[in-house]
XYZ file of N, CA and C in Angstrom:
486
model
N -57.755 -2.597 -121.402
C -57.039 -2.219 -120.201
C -57.106 -3.299 -119.127
N -58.244 -4.015 -119.062
C -58.365 -5.065 -118.050
C -57.283 -6.128 -118.228
N -56.947 -6.432 -119.494
C -55.926 -7.455 -119.748
C -54.557 -6.992 -119.259
N -54.290 -5.712 -119.381
C -53.002 -5.172 -118.928
C -52.921 -5.187 -117.410
N -53.989 -4.768 -116.747
C -53.969 -4.614 -115.293
C -54.535 -5.812 -114.534
N -55.068 -6.791 -115.245
C -55.553 -8.045 -114.677
C -56.897 -7.949 -113.967
N -57.292 -6.771 -113.488
C -58.591 -6.634 -112.835
C -59.002 -5.168 -112.805
N -60.297 -4.956 -112.583
C -60.813 -3.590 -112.458
C -60.190 -2.901 -111.251
N -60.024 -3.637 -110.143
C -59.446 -3.069 -108.928
C -58.031 -2.558 -109.168
N -57.224 -3.352 -109.846
C -55.846 -2.953 -110.125
C -55.814 -1.735 -111.045
N -56.708 -1.697 -112.005
C -56.805 -0.542 -112.900
C -57.146 0.722 -112.107
N -58.138 0.615 -111.224
C -58.531 1.756 -110.395
C -57.374 2.201 -109.504
N -56.729 1.250 -108.845
C -55.627 1.594 -107.930
C -54.459 2.241 -108.660
N -54.158 1.772 -109.861
C -53.079 2.399 -110.617
C -53.456 3.800 -111.052
N -54.727 4.030 -111.350
C -55.187 5.387 -111.678
C -55.063 6.303 -110.462
N -55.478 5.784 -109.298
C -55.377 6.569 -108.064
C -53.916 6.833 -107.732
N -53.071 5.825 -107.874
C -51.643 6.017 -107.605
C -51.079 7.112 -108.512
N -51.450 7.091 -109.780
C -50.988 8.134 -110.713
C -51.455 9.510 -110.275
N -52.716 9.598 -109.823
C -53.257 10.871 -109.347
C -52.420 11.401 -108.175
N -52.131 10.535 -107.210
C -51.364 10.975 -106.050
C -49.903 11.254 -106.393
N -49.358 10.570 -107.378
C -48.009 10.896 -107.848
C -47.991 12.284 -108.485
N -49.051 12.606 -109.228
C -49.168 13.949 -109.812
C -49.253 15.003 -108.716
N -50.009 14.703 -107.656
C -50.075 15.623 -106.519
C -48.677 15.865 -105.977
N -47.910 14.786 -105.827
C -46.546 14.907 -105.320
C -45.688 15.816 -106.181
N -45.842 15.678 -107.489
C -45.083 16.539 -108.400
C -45.559 17.981 -108.320
N -46.872 18.172 -108.279
C -47.434 19.523 -108.211
C -47.075 20.219 -106.901
N -47.095 19.481 -105.807
C -46.877 20.126 -104.514
C -45.428 20.577 -104.325
N -44.535 20.108 -105.186
C -43.143 20.538 -105.060
C -42.986 22.031 -105.343
N -43.979 22.644 -106.004
C -43.907 24.090 -106.250
C -44.435 24.889 -105.063
N -45.071 24.204 -104.111
C -45.613 24.849 -102.921
C -44.541 24.815 -101.832
N -44.449 25.890 -101.072
C -43.451 25.962 -100.008
C -43.573 24.767 -99.066
N -42.435 24.196 -98.653
C -42.497 23.049 -97.739
C -43.101 23.448 -96.390
N -43.592 22.439 -95.698
C -44.163 22.676 -94.385
C -45.669 22.739 -94.436
N -46.249 23.620 -93.648
C -47.697 23.712 -93.513
C -48.382 23.972 -94.854
N -47.840 24.868 -95.656
C -48.473 25.169 -96.947
C -48.565 23.928 -97.828
N -47.511 23.149 -97.853
C -47.499 21.939 -98.671
C -48.485 20.899 -98.121
N -48.537 20.751 -96.812
C -49.496 19.822 -96.214
C -50.925 20.252 -96.535
N -51.213 21.533 -96.396
C -52.560 22.041 -96.703
C -52.920 21.783 -98.168
N -51.979 22.012 -99.041
C -52.196 21.777 -100.472
C -52.587 20.319 -100.711
N -51.838 19.402 -100.126
C -52.115 17.971 -100.295
C -53.486 17.611 -99.718
N -53.776 18.077 -98.527
C -55.055 17.753 -97.894
C -56.227 18.278 -98.715
N -56.090 19.472 -99.256
C -57.165 20.034 -100.066
C -57.367 19.238 -101.351
N -56.273 18.802 -101.976
C -56.413 17.994 -103.190
C -57.031 16.634 -102.893
N -56.670 16.041 -101.780
C -57.276 14.763 -101.394
C -58.767 14.958 -101.141
N -59.103 15.988 -100.394
C -60.511 16.278 -100.145
C -61.269 16.520 -101.434
N -60.678 17.256 -102.348
C -61.319 17.542 -103.633
C -61.538 16.264 -104.444
N -60.595 15.336 -104.350
C -60.743 14.053 -105.049
C -62.044 13.372 -104.615
N -62.275 13.303 -103.315
C -63.472 12.629 -102.810
C -64.733 13.462 -103.028
N -64.605 14.778 -103.052
C -65.760 15.641 -103.326
C -66.188 15.543 -104.785
N -65.203 15.538 -105.686
C -65.486 15.613 -107.116
C -65.798 14.268 -107.763
N -65.386 13.192 -107.142
C -65.620 11.853 -107.698
C -66.087 10.921 -106.586
N -67.277 11.181 -106.021
C -67.714 10.405 -104.860
C -67.859 8.910 -105.124
N -68.312 8.528 -106.304
C -68.459 7.091 -106.602
C -67.096 6.415 -106.693
N -66.143 7.072 -107.343
C -64.789 6.529 -107.405
C -64.188 6.475 -106.005
N -64.401 7.532 -105.229
C -63.906 7.548 -103.856
C -64.481 6.422 -103.025
N -65.761 6.149 -103.220
C -66.390 5.045 -102.492
C -65.787 3.706 -102.900
N -65.535 3.545 -104.187
C -64.906 2.307 -104.665
C -63.501 2.136 -104.127
N -62.750 3.219 -104.113
C -61.384 3.182 -103.588
C -61.400 2.834 -102.099
N -62.318 3.444 -101.367
C -62.433 3.157 -99.929
C -62.760 1.690 -99.686
N -63.677 1.179 -100.465
C -64.061 -0.223 -100.329
C -62.853 -1.131 -100.571
N -62.057 -0.796 -101.579
C -60.856 -1.586 -101.860
C -59.921 -1.608 -100.653
N -59.743 -0.462 -100.023
C -58.840 -0.402 -98.870
C -59.392 -1.218 -97.705
N -60.641 -1.009 -97.366
C -61.189 -1.628 -96.165
C -61.442 -3.125 -96.326
N -61.454 -3.608 -97.543
C -61.655 -5.039 -97.763
C -60.374 -5.748 -98.164
N -59.246 -5.075 -98.104
C -57.997 -5.656 -98.581
C -57.207 -6.318 -97.456
N -56.263 -7.117 -97.880
C -55.292 -7.708 -96.955
C -54.072 -6.793 -96.898
N -53.241 -7.016 -95.906
C -52.046 -6.183 -95.725
C -51.112 -6.249 -96.931
N -51.139 -7.338 -97.661
C -50.226 -7.498 -98.795
C -50.798 -6.974 -100.110
N -52.047 -6.523 -100.107
C -52.684 -6.056 -101.343
C -52.131 -4.700 -101.787
N -52.218 -4.474 -103.087
C -51.783 -3.205 -103.669
C -52.526 -2.028 -103.046
N -53.792 -2.212 -102.715
C -54.570 -1.106 -102.142
C -53.987 -0.646 -100.807
N -53.471 -1.565 -100.020
C -52.854 -1.187 -98.744
C -51.619 -0.327 -98.991
N -50.823 -0.677 -99.991
C -49.633 0.119 -100.316
C -50.032 1.497 -100.830
N -50.929 1.531 -101.796
C -51.284 2.793 -102.455
C -52.041 3.721 -101.515
N -52.992 3.185 -100.766
C -53.923 4.022 -100.010
C -53.554 4.210 -98.542
N -52.717 3.362 -98.004
C -52.380 3.460 -96.588
C -50.896 3.760 -96.377
N -50.039 2.903 -96.907
C -48.598 3.102 -96.681
C -48.074 4.361 -97.366
N -48.528 4.602 -98.595
C -48.087 5.822 -99.281
C -48.595 7.073 -98.561
N -49.823 7.004 -98.037
C -50.374 8.138 -97.287
C -49.560 8.366 -96.015
N -49.206 7.299 -95.333
C -48.383 7.405 -94.126
C -47.032 8.049 -94.462
N -46.424 7.591 -95.531
C -45.130 8.149 -95.938
C -45.251 9.641 -96.256
N -46.299 10.022 -96.967
C -46.493 11.436 -97.318
C -46.698 12.291 -96.070
N -47.494 11.811 -95.118
C -47.701 12.569 -93.877
C -46.416 12.635 -93.064
N -45.650 11.553 -93.034
C -44.365 11.553 -92.316
C -43.413 12.586 -92.894
N -43.344 12.645 -94.204
C -42.478 13.627 -94.868
C -42.931 15.042 -94.529
N -44.237 15.276 -94.563
C -44.770 16.605 -94.235
C -44.401 17.000 -92.807
N -44.518 16.063 -91.879
C -44.171 16.354 -90.481
C -42.690 16.678 -90.339
N -41.845 15.904 -90.986
C -40.394 16.171 -90.929
C -40.086 17.555 -91.486
N -40.718 17.906 -92.591
C -40.517 19.244 -93.170
C -40.919 20.322 -92.171
N -42.077 20.143 -91.559
C -42.579 21.149 -90.623
C -41.680 21.268 -89.389
N -41.138 20.166 -88.940
C -40.209 20.175 -87.802
C -38.895 20.848 -88.218
N -38.387 20.460 -89.386
C -37.098 20.983 -89.856
C -37.113 22.494 -90.079
N -38.251 23.049 -90.490
C -38.289 24.498 -90.737
C -38.832 25.270 -89.534
N -39.024 24.565 -88.439
C -39.389 25.235 -87.200
C -40.860 25.553 -87.024
N -41.730 24.908 -87.790
C -43.161 25.137 -87.623
C -43.767 24.253 -86.536
N -43.207 23.071 -86.351
C -43.693 22.139 -85.336
C -42.568 21.751 -84.395
N -42.926 21.541 -83.144
C -42.018 20.920 -82.190
C -42.052 19.428 -82.469
N -40.940 18.761 -82.254
C -40.890 17.329 -82.544
C -41.737 16.559 -81.536
N -42.696 15.787 -82.036
C -43.513 14.976 -81.122
C -42.698 13.802 -80.580
N -43.139 13.288 -79.463
C -42.490 12.123 -78.861
C -42.479 10.941 -79.820
N -43.576 10.757 -80.537
C -43.706 9.633 -81.466
C -44.238 10.155 -82.807
N -43.339 10.570 -83.704
C -43.777 11.122 -84.993
C -44.611 10.136 -85.817
N -44.310 8.846 -85.706
C -45.079 7.856 -86.469
C -46.530 7.802 -86.003
N -46.737 7.938 -84.710
C -48.103 7.968 -84.186
C -48.867 9.156 -84.760
N -48.215 10.290 -84.821
C -48.860 11.487 -85.363
C -49.159 11.307 -86.857
N -48.237 10.719 -87.603
C -48.472 10.474 -89.031
C -49.632 9.502 -89.225
N -49.682 8.445 -88.414
C -50.803 7.494 -88.506
C -52.126 8.177 -88.150
N -52.094 9.055 -87.170
C -53.307 9.784 -86.782
C -53.804 10.638 -87.946
N -52.890 11.288 -88.650
C -53.281 12.107 -89.801
C -53.897 11.257 -90.911
N -53.350 10.071 -91.127
C -53.929 9.164 -92.127
C -55.308 8.698 -91.662
N -55.442 8.399 -90.380
C -56.741 7.984 -89.831
C -57.778 9.083 -89.997
N -57.368 10.317 -89.824
C -58.278 11.450 -90.027
C -58.763 11.477 -91.475
N -57.869 11.227 -92.404
C -58.262 11.212 -93.815
C -59.365 10.196 -94.052
N -59.135 8.967 -93.625
C -60.115 7.915 -93.908
C -61.373 8.077 -93.069
N -61.260 8.609 -91.871
C -62.447 8.888 -91.064
C -63.307 9.962 -91.704
N -62.679 11.004 -92.221
C -63.403 12.080 -92.898
C -64.109 11.543 -94.141
N -63.408 10.699 -94.885
C -64.005 10.083 -96.075
C -65.222 9.250 -95.683
N -65.099 8.494 -94.612
C -66.217 7.667 -94.159
C -67.427 8.528 -93.767
N -67.194 9.616 -93.032
C -68.294 10.520 -92.691
C -68.968 11.055 -93.950
N -68.166 11.420 -94.938
C -68.705 11.923 -96.200
C -69.548 10.855 -96.903
N -69.009 9.654 -96.980
C -69.709 8.591 -97.702
C -70.979 8.129 -96.999
N -71.071 8.392 -95.715
C -72.282 8.018 -94.975
C -73.261 9.186 -94.868
N -72.981 10.275 -95.582
C -73.888 11.403 -95.626
C -73.807 12.340 -94.434
N -72.790 12.193 -93.614
C -72.632 13.040 -92.432
C -71.863 14.323 -92.738
N -71.236 14.387 -93.890
C -70.533 15.582 -94.367
C -71.029 15.879 -95.768
N -71.318 17.131 -96.035
C -71.755 17.517 -97.368
C -70.661 17.349 -98.405
N -71.051 17.298 -99.651
C -70.101 17.082 -100.741
C -69.033 18.156 -100.828
N -69.365 19.368 -100.407
C -68.393 20.451 -100.493
C -67.597 20.636 -99.207
N -67.782 19.763 -98.241
C -67.159 19.942 -96.927
C -65.949 19.046 -96.657
N -65.645 18.118 -97.545
C -64.600 17.131 -97.267
C -63.234 17.790 -97.112
N -62.839 18.601 -98.061
C -61.511 19.224 -97.997
C -61.389 20.108 -96.759
N -62.386 20.919 -96.513
C -62.343 21.815 -95.338
C -62.266 21.021 -94.037
N -63.073 19.989 -93.931
C -63.076 19.181 -92.707
C -61.758 18.429 -92.540
N -61.222 17.938 -93.631
C -59.938 17.238 -93.586
C -58.837 18.170 -93.088
N -58.833 19.396 -93.576
C -57.861 20.390 -93.109
C -58.093 20.707 -91.635
N -59.320 20.991 -91.258
C -59.620 21.368 -89.867
C -59.217 20.272 -88.886
N -59.595 19.033 -89.173
C -59.269 17.941 -88.254
C -57.765 17.697 -88.166
N -57.091 17.742 -89.301
C -55.636 17.519 -89.309
C -54.907 18.610 -88.536
N -55.300 19.849 -88.762
C -54.646 20.965 -88.073
C -54.959 20.933 -86.581
N -56.167 20.530 -86.206
C -56.512 20.426 -84.783
C -55.584 19.454 -84.063
N -55.193 18.391 -84.735
C -54.273 17.415 -84.142
C -52.851 17.973 -84.071
N -52.486 18.786 -85.040
C -51.129 19.353 -85.073
C -50.968 20.572 -84.167
N -52.056 21.237 -83.834
C -52.005 22.486 -83.070
C -51.164 22.402 -81.795
N -51.257 21.361 -80.988
C -50.433 21.306 -79.764
C -48.924 21.300 -80.031
N -48.538 21.010 -81.266
C -47.119 20.949 -81.610
C -46.623 22.224 -82.298
N -47.502 23.224 -82.433
C -47.101 24.487 -83.069
C -45.878 25.039 -82.346
N -44.833 25.343 -83.110
C -43.550 25.725 -82.511
C -43.418 27.220 -82.257
N -44.248 28.022 -82.916
C -44.149 29.472 -82.737
C -45.544 30.057 -82.560
N -45.632 31.212 -81.913
C -46.938 31.872 -81.795
C -47.564 32.186 -83.163
N -46.735 32.547 -84.134
C -47.245 32.881 -85.469
C -47.905 31.664 -86.122
N -47.247 30.511 -86.077
C -47.822 29.323 -86.703
C -49.045 28.851 -85.914
N -49.014 29.047 -84.600
C -50.172 28.672 -83.779
C -51.386 29.521 -84.157
N -51.197 30.816 -84.338
C -52.302 31.701 -84.738
C -52.861 31.282 -86.095
N -51.967 30.957 -87.005
C -52.411 30.525 -88.341
C -53.218 29.229 -88.246
N -52.743 28.295 -87.440
C -53.457 27.026 -87.289
C -54.834 27.237 -86.647
N -54.896 28.103 -85.663
C -56.183 28.377 -85.011
C -57.182 28.944 -86.027
N -56.724 29.824 -86.906
C -57.617 30.364 -87.939
C -58.106 29.265 -88.876
N -57.246 28.289 -89.153
C -57.611 27.203 -90.062
C -58.672 26.272 -89.468
N -58.732 26.171 -88.152
C -59.691 25.246 -87.564
C -60.996 25.927 -87.129
N -61.060 27.233 -87.271
C -62.289 27.942 -86.918
C -63.424 27.504 -87.828
N -64.629 27.368 -87.280
C -65.775 26.964 -88.105
C -66.075 27.993 -89.199
N -66.660 27.465 -90.280
C -67.191 28.295 -91.349
C -66.176 28.988 -92.153
């Protein structure tokens, strides 16, 4: 496999890319909007909970890469695109009010992902807490944009401790 992919890093990144592509296919069966975003966040959290050594390696690849590296595309740009799509869906179906700068909000959601991963890898979050914390932090950022009282109540329940 190393000969095909040229390096261990490329092999790992292509495996991760395949995993996230599978998530994309699987999430199409989940209702668009908040439910789909929650599904994605939980699967991402589960990835880092269930394979902490692989997650640590993937994180290292991202934080040590250049802007032109495959890791930046797979782990940062693709994540930004996925969060942007989720936000557009939520706005289009009336769950969120349109933010002044949707790209800023999408970048913030990606930053939450990597910040949560970093807390986990430094032992500040337990192994079973990554998905829950990722959901709580992401929803806390989205809460001010809740477009209806019903969605606001649901978001508040999602960010409650425990």
